[in-house]
PDB file of C-alpha atoms in Angstrom:
ATOM      1  CA  MET C1342     100.772  72.202  59.089  1.00 45.00           C
ATOM      2  CA  ALA C1343     100.717  72.162  63.064  1.00 46.00           C
ATOM      3  CA  ARG C1344      99.696  68.962  64.929  1.00 48.00           C
ATOM      4  CA  LEU C1345      96.567  68.346  66.470  1.00 46.00           C
ATOM      5  CA  TYR C1346      95.664  64.906  67.500  1.00 46.00           C
ATOM      6  CA  ASP C1347      96.389  65.394  71.064  1.00 59.00           C
ATOM      7  CA  SER C1348      96.414  67.440  74.129  1.00 81.00           C
ATOM      8  CA  ARG C1349     100.179  66.906  73.944  1.00 92.00           C
ATOM      9  CA  LYS C1350     102.066  69.235  72.111  1.00 97.00           C
ATOM     10  CA  ARG C1351     105.499  69.165  70.922  1.00 98.00           C
ATOM     11  CA  ILE C1352     106.855  72.537  71.315  1.00 98.00           C
ATOM     12  CA  LEU C1353     110.675  74.269  70.401  1.00 98.00           C
ATOM     13  CA  VAL C1354     112.269  75.543  72.831  1.00 98.00           C
ATOM     14  CA  THR C1355     115.027  77.544  70.677  1.00 98.00           C
ATOM     15  CA  GLY C1356     117.984  78.054  73.340  1.00 98.00           C
ATOM     16  CA  GLY C1357     115.934  75.439  76.263  1.00 98.00           C
ATOM     17  CA  ALA C1358     119.866  74.792  77.363  1.00 97.00           C
ATOM     18  CA  GLY C1359     120.496  78.176  79.356  1.00 96.00           C
ATOM     19  CA  PHE C1360     119.128  79.073  82.820  1.00 97.00           C
ATOM     20  CA  ILE C1361     115.544  79.828  81.845  1.00 97.00           C
ATOM     21  CA  GLY C1362     115.570  77.622  79.107  1.00 98.00           C
ATOM     22  CA  SER C1363     115.967  75.175  81.077  1.00 98.00           C
ATOM     23  CA  HIS C1364     113.366  76.421  83.480  1.00 98.00           C
ATOM     24  CA  LEU C1365     111.179  76.179  81.220  1.00 98.00           C
ATOM     25  CA  ILE C1366     111.748  72.884  79.859  1.00 98.00           C
ATOM     26  CA  ASP C1367     111.194  71.540  83.058  1.00 98.00           C
ATOM     27  CA  ARG C1368     107.831  72.907  83.096  1.00 98.00           C
ATOM     28  CA  LEU C1369     106.499  71.979  79.569  1.00 98.00           C
ATOM     29  CA  LEU C1370     107.661  68.362  80.525  1.00 98.00           C
ATOM     30  CA  GLU C1371     105.554  68.745  83.967  1.00 97.00           C
ATOM     31  CA  GLN C1372     102.489  69.300  82.088  1.00 97.00           C
ATOM     32  CA  GLY C1373     103.059  66.019  79.579  1.00 97.00           C
ATOM     33  CA  HIS C1374     104.472  67.127  75.958  1.00 98.00           C
ATOM     34  CA  GLU C1375     107.566  66.920  74.552  1.00 98.00           C
ATOM     35  CA  VAL C1376     110.584  69.030  74.214  1.00 98.00           C
ATOM     36  CA  LEU C1377     112.803  69.942  71.159  1.00 98.00           C
ATOM     37  CA  CYS C1378     115.542  71.749  72.540  1.00 98.00           C
ATOM     38  CA  VAL C1379     117.507  73.238  69.729  1.00 98.00           C
ATOM     39  CA  ASP C1380     120.424  75.222  71.546  1.00 98.00           C
ATOM     40  CA  ASN C1381     124.391  75.904  70.179  1.00 95.00           C
ATOM     41  CA  LEU C1382     125.525  75.955  73.445  1.00 94.00           C
ATOM     42  CA  PHE C1383     127.347  79.476  73.681  1.00 90.00           C
ATOM     43  CA  THR C1384     126.256  80.267  76.382  1.00 90.00           C
ATOM     44  CA  GLY C1385     123.954  77.263  77.271  1.00 93.00           C
ATOM     45  CA  THR C1386     125.304  74.745  78.788  1.00 93.00           C
ATOM     46  CA  LYS C1387     124.705  71.226  78.952  1.00 96.00           C
ATOM     47  CA  ARG C1388     124.364  70.779  82.764  1.00 95.00           C
ATOM     48  CA  ASN C1389     121.399  72.943  82.631  1.00 97.00           C
ATOM     49  CA  LEU C1390     119.902  69.460  80.934  1.00 98.00           C
ATOM     50  CA  ASP C1391     122.013  66.453  82.961  1.00 96.00           C
ATOM     51  CA  HIS C1392     118.463  65.219  84.199  1.00 97.00           C
ATOM     52  CA  LEU C1393     116.756  64.938  81.530  1.00 98.00           C
ATOM     53  CA  HIS C1394     119.439  62.999  80.122  1.00 92.00           C
ATOM     54  CA  ASN C1395     116.717  59.874  79.961  1.00 94.00           C
ATOM     55  CA  HIS C1396     113.749  61.639  79.510  1.00 98.00           C
ATOM     56  CA  ALA C1397     111.689  60.197  76.832  1.00 97.00           C
ATOM     57  CA  ARG C1398     109.033  63.351  75.654  1.00 98.00           C
ATOM     58  CA  PHE C1399     112.927  65.512  75.306  1.00 98.00           C
ATOM     59  CA  GLU C1400     114.996  65.985  73.032  1.00 98.00           C
ATOM     60  CA  LEU C1401     118.079  68.230  72.086  1.00 98.00           C
ATOM     61  CA  MET C1402     119.322  69.222  69.371  1.00 98.00           C
ATOM     62  CA  ARG C1403     122.826  71.408  68.871  1.00 98.00           C
ATOM     63  CA  HIS C1404     121.785  74.172  65.998  1.00 98.00           C
ATOM     64  CA  ASP C1405     122.850  77.599  65.377  1.00 97.00           C
ATOM     65  CA  VAL C1406     119.778  79.841  64.849  1.00 97.00           C
ATOM     66  CA  THR C1407     120.825  82.385  62.613  1.00 97.00           C
ATOM     67  CA  PHE C1408     120.480  79.570  60.123  1.00 97.00           C
ATOM     68  CA  PRO C1409     117.259  77.390  58.818  1.00 97.00           C
ATOM     69  CA  LEU C1410     115.982  75.094  61.182  1.00 97.00           C
ATOM     70  CA  TYR C1411     113.442  71.844  59.957  1.00 97.00           C
ATOM     71  CA  VAL C1412     111.283  70.303  62.161  1.00 98.00           C
ATOM     72  CA  GLU C1413     107.979  69.445  62.998  1.00 98.00           C
ATOM     73  CA  VAL C1414     106.483  71.365  66.550  1.00 98.00           C
ATOM     74  CA  ASP C1415     103.365  72.640  67.663  1.00 98.00           C
ATOM     75  CA  GLU C1416     104.042  75.252  69.418  1.00 98.00           C
ATOM     76  CA  ILE C1417     107.592  77.544  69.504  1.00 98.00           C
ATOM     77  CA  TYR C1418     108.972  79.702  72.568  1.00 98.00           C
ATOM     78  CA  ASN C1419     112.159  81.624  70.715  1.00 98.00           C
ATOM     79  CA  LEU C1420     114.640  81.760  73.807  1.00 98.00           C
ATOM     80  CA  ALA C1421     118.300  82.001  71.723  1.00 96.00           C
ATOM     81  CA  CYS C1422     120.491  84.795  72.574  1.00 91.00           C
ATOM     82  CA  PRO C1423     123.385  85.853  74.962  1.00 80.00           C
ATOM     83  CA  ALA C1424     121.381  87.957  78.050  1.00 74.00           C
ATOM     84  CA  SER C1425     124.617  88.645  79.475  1.00 62.00           C
ATOM     85  CA  PRO C1426     127.163  92.128  79.078  1.00 73.00           C
ATOM     86  CA  VAL C1427     129.365  89.996  79.098  1.00 73.00           C
ATOM     87  CA  HIS C1428     127.788  87.288  76.914  1.00 71.00           C
ATOM     88  CA  TYR C1429     127.156  89.869  74.560  1.00 72.00           C
ATOM     89  CA  GLN C1430     129.569  91.901  74.483  1.00 80.00           C
ATOM     90  CA  HIS C1431     132.590  89.523  73.116  1.00 80.00           C
ATOM     91  CA  ASP C1432     130.604  88.476  69.867  1.00 87.00           C
ATOM     92  CA  PRO C1433     128.010  91.184  69.111  1.00 91.00           C
ATOM     93  CA  VAL C1434     127.809  91.371  65.188  1.00 92.00           C
ATOM     94  CA  GLN C1435     126.726  87.339  65.523  1.00 92.00           C
ATOM     95  CA  THR C1436     124.548  88.079  68.878  1.00 93.00           C
ATOM     96  CA  THR C1437     122.663  90.672  65.835  1.00 94.00           C
ATOM     97  CA  LYS C1438     122.444  88.117  64.178  1.00 95.00           C
ATOM     98  CA  THR C1439     120.594  85.655  66.937  1.00 95.00           C
ATOM     99  CA  SER C1440     118.230  88.142  67.782  1.00 96.00           C
ATOM    100  CA  VAL C1441     117.643  89.593  63.835  1.00 97.00           C
ATOM    101  CA  HIS C1442     118.420  86.335  62.021  1.00 97.00           C
ATOM    102  CA  GLY C1443     117.187  83.411  64.193  1.00 98.00           C
ATOM    103  CA  ALA C1444     114.102  85.786  64.269  1.00 98.00           C
ATOM    104  CA  ILE C1445     113.385  85.557  60.871  1.00 98.00           C
ATOM    105  CA  ASN C1446     114.167  81.694  60.894  1.00 98.00           C
ATOM    106  CA  ILE C1447     111.919  80.704  62.894  1.00 98.00           C
ATOM    107  CA  LEU C1448     108.943  83.064  62.148  1.00 98.00           C
ATOM    108  CA  GLY C1449     109.277  81.571  58.795  1.00 98.00           C
ATOM    109  CA  LEU C1450     109.115  78.189  60.505  1.00 98.00           C
ATOM    110  CA  ALA C1451     106.654  79.265  62.587  1.00 98.00           C
ATOM    111  CA  LYS C1452     104.815  80.869  58.684  1.00 98.00           C
ATOM    112  CA  ARG C1453     104.789  76.939  57.607  1.00 98.00           C
ATOM    113  CA  LEU C1454     103.932  75.329  60.264  1.00 98.00           C
ATOM    114  CA  LYS C1455     101.117  77.596  60.991  1.00 98.00           C
ATOM    115  CA  ALA C1456     102.674  77.459  64.691  1.00 98.00           C
ATOM    116  CA  LYS C1457     101.991  79.826  67.387  1.00 98.00           C
ATOM    117  CA  VAL C1458     105.468  81.787  68.114  1.00 98.00           C
ATOM    118  CA  PHE C1459     106.625  82.927  71.400  1.00 98.00           C
ATOM    119  CA  GLN C1460     109.516  85.412  71.511  1.00 98.00           C
ATOM    120  CA  ALA C1461     111.852  86.389  74.806  1.00 98.00           C
ATOM    121  CA  SER C1462     112.239  90.078  74.392  1.00 98.00           C
ATOM    122  CA  THR C1463     113.370  91.890  77.274  1.00 96.00           C
ATOM    123  CA  SER C1464     113.255  94.867  79.300  1.00 94.00           C
ATOM    124  CA  GLU C1465     116.241  96.181  77.351  1.00 94.00           C
ATOM    125  CA  VAL C1466     114.724  97.930  74.891  1.00 96.00           C
ATOM    126  CA  TYR C1467     113.953 100.327  77.915  1.00 95.00           C
ATOM    127  CA  GLY C1468     117.716 101.322  77.579  1.00 92.00           C
ATOM    128  CA  ASP C1469     118.077 103.493  81.165  1.00 90.00           C
ATOM    129  CA  PRO C1470     114.423 105.058  80.662  1.00 91.00           C
ATOM    130  CA  SER C1471     113.171 108.422  80.722  1.00 92.00           C
ATOM    131  CA  VAL C1472     110.301 106.702  82.481  1.00 93.00           C
ATOM    132  CA  HIS C1473     109.884 104.835  85.518  1.00 91.00           C
ATOM    133  CA  PRO C1474     108.126 102.150  86.226  1.00 94.00           C
ATOM    134  CA  GLN C1475     108.235 101.274  82.094  1.00 95.00           C
ATOM    135  CA  PRO C1476     105.328 100.449  80.801  1.00 96.00           C
ATOM    136  CA  GLU C1477     104.729  99.067  77.776  1.00 98.00           C
ATOM    137  CA  ASP C1478     103.569 101.700  74.939  1.00 97.00           C
ATOM    138  CA  TYR C1479     106.868 103.412  76.384  1.00 97.00           C
ATOM    139  CA  TRP C1480     108.881 103.480  73.674  1.00 96.00           C
ATOM    140  CA  GLY C1481     112.458 104.120  75.343  1.00 94.00           C
ATOM    141  CA  ASN C1482     115.836 105.485  74.977  1.00 93.00           C
ATOM    142  CA  VAL C1483     119.000 103.297  73.394  1.00 93.00           C
ATOM    143  CA  ASN C1484     121.705 104.631  72.355  1.00 92.00           C
ATOM    144  CA  PRO C1485     121.767 102.626  69.025  1.00 94.00           C
ATOM    145  CA  VAL C1486     125.394 102.796  68.435  1.00 95.00           C
ATOM    146  CA  GLY C1487     126.953 101.944  71.822  1.00 90.00           C
ATOM    147  CA  PRO C1488     128.344  99.048  72.928  1.00 91.00           C
ATOM    148  CA  ARG C1489     125.003  97.008  74.287  1.00 90.00           C
ATOM    149  CA  SER C1490     123.029  98.202  70.858  1.00 90.00           C
ATOM    150  CA  CYS C1491     123.668  94.555  69.624  1.00 92.00           C
ATOM    151  CA  TYR C1492     121.458  93.622  72.240  1.00 90.00           C
ATOM    152  CA  ASP C1493     118.834  96.684  72.630  1.00 95.00           C
ATOM    153  CA  GLU C1494     118.436  96.960  69.130  1.00 96.00           C
ATOM    154  CA  GLY C1495     118.697  93.481  68.242  1.00 96.00           C
ATOM    155  CA  LYS C1496     115.805  93.046  69.922  1.00 97.00           C
ATOM    156  CA  ARG C1497     114.183  95.486  69.382  1.00 98.00           C
ATOM    157  CA  CYS C1498     113.780  94.771  65.916  1.00 98.00           C
ATOM    158  CA  ALA C1499     113.281  91.069  66.521  1.00 98.00           C
ATOM    159  CA  GLU C1500     110.194  92.378  67.771  1.00 98.00           C
ATOM    160  CA  THR C1501     109.553  94.226  65.007  1.00 98.00           C
ATOM    161  CA  LEU C1502     109.597  91.962  63.056  1.00 98.00           C
ATOM    162  CA  PHE C1503     107.392  89.017  64.980  1.00 98.00           C
ATOM    163  CA  PHE C1504     104.670  92.362  64.466  1.00 98.00           C
ATOM    164  CA  ASP C1505     105.258  92.499  61.475  1.00 98.00           C
ATOM    165  CA  TYR C1506     104.685  88.845  60.702  1.00 98.00           C
ATOM    166  CA  HIS C1507     102.169  89.053  62.657  1.00 98.00           C
ATOM    167  CA  ARG C1508     100.171  91.581  60.347  1.00 98.00           C
ATOM    168  CA  GLN C1509     101.641  90.696  56.596  1.00 98.00           C
ATOM    169  CA  HIS C1510     100.949  86.588  57.437  1.00 98.00           C
ATOM    170  CA  GLY C1511      98.140  86.589  60.479  1.00 98.00           C
ATOM    171  CA  LEU C1512     101.321  84.523  62.198  1.00 98.00           C
ATOM    172  CA  GLU C1513     100.467  84.149  66.040  1.00 98.00           C
ATOM    173  CA  ILE C1514     102.422  85.868  68.139  1.00 98.00           C
ATOM    174  CA  LYS C1515     103.546  86.303  72.032  1.00 98.00           C
ATOM    175  CA  VAL C1516     105.780  88.614  72.765  1.00 98.00           C
ATOM    176  CA  ALA C1517     107.371  89.226  76.140  1.00 98.00           C
ATOM    177  CA  ARG C1518     109.762  91.641  77.532  1.00 98.00           C
ATOM    178  CA  ILE C1519     111.460  90.057  80.583  1.00 97.00           C
ATOM    179  CA  PHE C1520     113.379  92.274  83.257  1.00 95.00           C
ATOM    180  CA  ASN C1521     116.614  90.915  85.733  1.00 93.00           C
ATOM    181  CA  THR C1522     115.807  87.258  86.047  1.00 96.00           C
ATOM    182  CA  TYR C1523     117.989  85.579  89.288  1.00 97.00           C
ATOM    183  CA  GLY C1524     117.754  81.590  90.231  1.00 98.00           C
ATOM    184  CA  PRO C1525     119.688  78.121  90.242  1.00 97.00           C
ATOM    185  CA  ARG C1526     121.296  77.296  87.152  1.00 96.00           C
ATOM    186  CA  MET C1527     122.605  81.164  86.510  1.00 94.00           C
ATOM    187  CA  HIS C1528     125.560  80.828  84.305  1.00 89.00           C
ATOM    188  CA  HIS C1529     128.459  81.390  87.421  1.00 87.00           C
ATOM    189  CA  ALA C1530     130.191  83.796  85.433  1.00 83.00           C
ATOM    190  CA  ASP C1531     127.870  86.256  83.129  1.00 81.00           C
ATOM    191  CA  GLY C1532     128.689  89.205  84.807  1.00 81.00           C
ATOM    192  CA  ARG C1533     125.136  90.040  85.949  1.00 87.00           C
ATOM    193  CA  VAL C1534     124.453  91.101  89.560  1.00 92.00           C
ATOM    194  CA  VAL C1535     122.779  89.029  91.575  1.00 96.00           C
ATOM    195  CA  SER C1536     125.044  85.447  90.969  1.00 95.00           C
ATOM    196  CA  ASN C1537     128.614  88.016  91.222  1.00 94.00           C
ATOM    197  CA  PHE C1538     127.070  89.009  94.553  1.00 97.00           C
ATOM    198  CA  ILE C1539     126.787  85.702  95.272  1.00 97.00           C
ATOM    199  CA  VAL C1540     129.634  84.205  93.425  1.00 96.00           C
ATOM    200  CA  GLN C1541     131.750  86.752  95.034  1.00 96.00           C
ATOM    201  CA  ALA C1542     130.335  86.337  98.643  1.00 97.00           C
ATOM    202  CA  LEU C1543     130.860  82.583  98.937  1.00 96.00           C
ATOM    203  CA  GLN C1544     134.788  82.992  97.578  1.00 95.00           C
ATOM    204  CA  GLY C1545     135.071  85.542  99.998  1.00 96.00           C
ATOM    205  CA  ASP C1546     135.959  88.007  97.178  1.00 96.00           C
ATOM    206  CA  PRO C1547     135.584  92.000  97.136  1.00 96.00           C
ATOM    207  CA  ILE C1548     131.589  92.140  96.354  1.00 96.00           C
ATOM    208  CA  THR C1549     132.803  94.910  92.845  1.00 95.00           C
ATOM    209  CA  ILE C1550     129.503  97.935  92.632  1.00 93.00           C
ATOM    210  CA  TYR C1551     129.113  99.784  89.429  1.00 89.00           C
ATOM    211  CA  GLY C1552     128.697 103.586  90.118  1.00 88.00           C
ATOM    212  CA  ASP C1553     127.533 104.792  94.008  1.00 90.00           C
ATOM    213  CA  GLY C1554     124.333 101.522  93.794  1.00 91.00           C
ATOM    214  CA  SER C1555     122.393 104.130  93.898  1.00 91.00           C
ATOM    215  CA  GLN C1556     121.085 102.235  90.954  1.00 89.00           C
ATOM    216  CA  THR C1557     118.053 100.002  90.702  1.00 88.00           C
ATOM    217  CA  ARG C1558     116.669  96.771  89.627  1.00 89.00           C
ATOM    218  CA  SER C1559     114.066  94.459  90.091  1.00 91.00           C
ATOM    219  CA  PHE C1560     114.350  90.563  90.848  1.00 95.00           C
ATOM    220  CA  CYS C1561     112.181  88.620  89.355  1.00 97.00           C
ATOM    221  CA  TYR C1562     112.638  84.454  90.422  1.00 98.00           C
ATOM    222  CA  VAL C1563     112.980  82.057  87.806  1.00 98.00           C
ATOM    223  CA  ASP C1564     109.706  79.810  88.517  1.00 98.00           C
ATOM    224  CA  ASP C1565     107.688  83.669  88.665  1.00 98.00           C
ATOM    225  CA  LEU C1566     109.162  84.209  85.076  1.00 98.00           C
ATOM    226  CA  VAL C1567     107.945  80.208  83.276  1.00 98.00           C
ATOM    227  CA  GLU C1568     104.749  80.575  84.846  1.00 98.00           C
ATOM    228  CA  GLY C1569     104.066  83.854  83.192  1.00 98.00           C
ATOM    229  CA  PHE C1570     106.023  82.587  79.665  1.00 98.00           C
ATOM    230  CA  ILE C1571     103.461  79.487  79.922  1.00 98.00           C
ATOM    231  CA  ARG C1572      99.568  81.467  80.943  1.00 98.00           C
ATOM    232  CA  LEU C1573     100.923  84.369  77.609  1.00 98.00           C
ATOM    233  CA  MET C1574     101.488  81.096  75.427  1.00 98.00           C
ATOM    234  CA  GLU C1575      98.185  79.647  76.776  1.00 97.00           C
ATOM    235  CA  THR C1576      96.155  83.049  75.524  1.00 98.00           C
ATOM    236  CA  GLY C1577      94.005  83.399  72.581  1.00 97.00           C
ATOM    237  CA  PRO C1578      94.984  85.159  69.185  1.00 97.00           C
ATOM    238  CA  GLU C1579      93.764  88.685  70.808  1.00 97.00           C
ATOM    239  CA  THR C1580      96.925  88.419  72.744  1.00 98.00           C
ATOM    240  CA  THR C1581      99.819  89.227  71.097  1.00 98.00           C
ATOM    241  CA  GLY C1582     101.656  91.642  73.926  1.00 96.00           C
ATOM    242  CA  PRO C1583     105.128  92.905  74.137  1.00 98.00           C
ATOM    243  CA  ILE C1584     103.584  92.239  77.564  1.00 98.00           C
ATOM    244  CA  ASN C1585     106.619  93.218  80.687  1.00 98.00           C
ATOM    245  CA  LEU C1586     107.219  89.856  83.065  1.00 98.00           C
ATOM    246  CA  GLY C1587     109.386  91.328  86.332  1.00 97.00           C
ATOM    247  CA  ASN C1588     108.638  92.087  89.552  1.00 97.00           C
ATOM    248  CA  PRO C1589     107.661  95.575  90.732  1.00 95.00           C
ATOM    249  CA  GLY C1590     110.446  95.568  93.739  1.00 93.00           C
ATOM    250  CA  GLU C1591     112.921  98.007  93.411  1.00 91.00           C
ATOM    251  CA  PHE C1592     116.070  97.560  95.080  1.00 92.00           C
ATOM    252  CA  THR C1593     119.158 100.023  94.946  1.00 93.00           C
ATOM    253  CA  MET C1594     122.462  97.863  94.027  1.00 93.00           C
ATOM    254  CA  LEU C1595     123.391  98.870  97.634  1.00 95.00           C
ATOM    255  CA  GLU C1596     120.620  96.905  99.614  1.00 96.00           C
ATOM    256  CA  LEU C1597     120.508  93.617  97.045  1.00 96.00           C
ATOM    257  CA  ALA C1598     125.072  93.547  97.670  1.00 96.00           C
ATOM    258  CA  GLU C1599     124.003  94.642 101.815  1.00 96.00           C
ATOM    259  CA  LYS C1600     121.340  91.512 101.761  1.00 97.00           C
ATOM    260  CA  ILE C1601     123.276  88.782 100.916  1.00 97.00           C
ATOM    261  CA  LEU C1602     126.853  89.809 102.728  1.00 97.00           C
ATOM    262  CA  SER C1603     123.799  88.717 105.390  1.00 97.00           C
ATOM    263  CA  MET C1604     122.774  86.222 104.131  1.00 97.00           C
ATOM    264  CA  THR C1605     125.610  83.873 102.960  1.00 97.00           C
ATOM    265  CA  GLY C1606     127.883  85.251 105.837  1.00 97.00           C
ATOM    266  CA  SER C1607     130.139  86.540 104.541  1.00 96.00           C
ATOM    267  CA  ARG C1608     132.943  88.907 105.539  1.00 95.00           C
ATOM    268  CA  SER C1609     133.114  90.476 101.784  1.00 96.00           C
ATOM    269  CA  LYS C1610     134.434  94.566 101.301  1.00 96.00           C
ATOM    270  CA  LEU C1611     132.753  96.493  98.371  1.00 95.00           C
ATOM    271  CA  GLU C1612     134.494  97.984  96.481  1.00 94.00           C
ATOM    272  CA  PHE C1613     132.648 100.056  94.101  1.00 94.00           C
ATOM    273  CA  LEU C1614     133.967 100.842  90.400  1.00 91.00           C
ATOM    274  CA  GLU C1615     132.997 103.047  87.625  1.00 88.00           C
ATOM    275  CA  LEU C1616     129.536 102.913  86.091  1.00 81.00           C
ATOM    276  CA  PRO C1617     129.348 101.126  82.860  1.00 77.00           C
ATOM    277  CA  GLN C1618     128.537 103.219  79.576  1.00 77.00           C
ATOM    278  CA  ASP C1619     124.014 103.494  79.286  1.00 65.00           C
ATOM    279  CA  ASP C1620     124.234 101.262  81.752  1.00 72.00           C
ATOM    280  CA  PRO C1621     120.336 101.912  83.014  1.00 73.00           C
ATOM    281  CA  LYS C1622     120.387 103.911  86.476  1.00 79.00           C
ATOM    282  CA  GLN C1623     116.512 103.089  86.491  1.00 81.00           C
ATOM    283  CA  ARG C1624     114.796  99.379  85.458  1.00 85.00           C
ATOM    284  CA  GLN C1625     111.511  98.512  87.085  1.00 91.00           C
ATOM    285  CA  PRO C1626     108.576  97.009  84.663  1.00 96.00           C
ATOM    286  CA  ASP C1627     104.234  97.920  84.999  1.00 97.00           C
ATOM    287  CA  ILE C1628     103.224  94.581  85.076  1.00 98.00           C
ATOM    288  CA  THR C1629      99.412  96.261  85.040  1.00 98.00           C
ATOM    289  CA  ARG C1630      98.785  95.175  81.138  1.00 98.00           C
ATOM    290  CA  ALA C1631     100.086  91.349  82.441  1.00 98.00           C
ATOM    291  CA  LYS C1632      97.543  91.565  85.783  1.00 98.00           C
ATOM    292  CA  GLU C1633      94.763  92.138  83.145  1.00 98.00           C
ATOM    293  CA  ALA C1634      96.171  90.150  80.876  1.00 98.00           C
ATOM    294  CA  LEU C1635      97.281  86.961  82.507  1.00 98.00           C
ATOM    295  CA  GLY C1636      96.426  87.310  85.983  1.00 98.00           C
ATOM    296  CA  TRP C1637      99.694  87.086  86.751  1.00 98.00           C
ATOM    297  CA  GLU C1638     101.969  88.609  89.056  1.00 97.00           C
ATOM    298  CA  PRO C1639     104.832  87.092  90.499  1.00 98.00           C
ATOM    299  CA  LYS C1640     104.904  85.754  94.068  1.00 97.00           C
ATOM    300  CA  VAL C1641     108.439  84.029  95.684  1.00 97.00           C
ATOM    301  CA  GLN C1642     109.745  87.102  97.174  1.00 95.00           C
ATOM    302  CA  LEU C1643     113.668  89.142  96.810  1.00 96.00           C
ATOM    303  CA  GLU C1644     114.700  86.731  99.993  1.00 96.00           C
ATOM    304  CA  GLU C1645     113.788  83.103  99.390  1.00 97.00           C
ATOM    305  CA  GLY C1646     114.994  82.973  95.836  1.00 98.00           C
ATOM    306  CA  LEU C1647     118.286  84.347  97.251  1.00 98.00           C
ATOM    307  CA  ARG C1648     117.926  81.290  99.806  1.00 98.00           C
ATOM    308  CA  GLN C1649     117.354  79.015  96.817  1.00 98.00           C
ATOM    309  CA  THR C1650     119.825  80.689  94.293  1.00 98.00           C
ATOM    310  CA  ILE C1651     122.282  80.860  97.360  1.00 98.00           C
ATOM    311  CA  ASP C1652     122.022  77.108  98.107  1.00 97.00           C
ATOM    312  CA  TYR C1653     122.619  76.113  94.222  1.00 97.00           C
ATOM    313  CA  PHE C1654     125.543  78.259  94.414  1.00 96.00           C
ATOM    314  CA  LYS C1655     127.183  76.541  97.746  1.00 94.00           C
ATOM    315  CA  HIS C1656     126.312  73.007  96.539  1.00 92.00           C
ATOM    316  CA  ARG C1657     127.845  74.131  92.851  1.00 89.00           C
ATOM    317  CA  LEU C1658     130.241  75.952  92.717  1.00 81.00           C
ATOM    318  CA  PRO C1659     133.565  73.683  93.388  1.00 80.00           C
ATOM    319  CA  GLU C1660     131.950  71.820  89.844  1.00 77.00           C
ATOM    320  CA  LEU C1661     130.825  75.433  88.020  1.00 68.00           C
ATOM    321  CA  THR C1662     134.876  77.053  88.503  1.00 69.00           C
ATOM    322  CA  ALA C1663     136.510  73.838  87.112  1.00 63.00           C
ATOM    323  CA  ALA C1664     135.210  73.151  84.207  1.00 57.00           C
TER     324      ALA C1664
END
């Protein structure tokens, strides 16, 4: 049984040593909860949690969610999975196992504990969308056998498992579909466009743009995203999701590159490369459901969020690249 003896909860965050997970943990600790972070440190890093080393309400457990987990907690946030193409294509079989076997293990744990459980899904379930912007009732346009399928289809299958556990076992679930997110603690070599452009600009390397730079993305600052997580988790059992969480402000890759060059004062040149297979041409969330169900929408403007992220990389890049 989940423990109900006071307002302080013991909360499990899988993938908590990652970029988004570490920010979520900070927020949960600020709220006064105990947090158990579970991570196999494949893409996450203890560096993201260094500031919590002596925190009395924080615990780190090194564990792979593809194996069963036996702990006692009140709520679960399941964020475990490599989330950038560079990382999830490195070992695609393990990526699929993390999404699918990981979901089965976490759902089994939640069922035993009768605990509310949150699934960090992704806008990649929409694939290369033929509907724009993407609402939650759009089923997507996903290649099931391409190089990105390990992540796209793994996350789609995880959503299926969450809703089947909800229907079959009455489990209280929350499913969020995360759109492009950025901010401090991004991995410097994860291949994502914001970290790529910033690192390249700061180092004076060419800014690598895939295709002609006309493809679009919508960028949500990590603090806004975490606020959406918390609000979704605090809703009643009738709100399951899926709910899009992202910033509907849409920018081309060329616009983003030029903004980062301007903000860093870099003299880096633009270098255009071939567009990767199945790379989405457009990505923009319809957040109507998040506004109505959660009273949530992003607050941080792109320029302010980029300033915070650039400052992080300016201070940490020598340490990160030397590690």
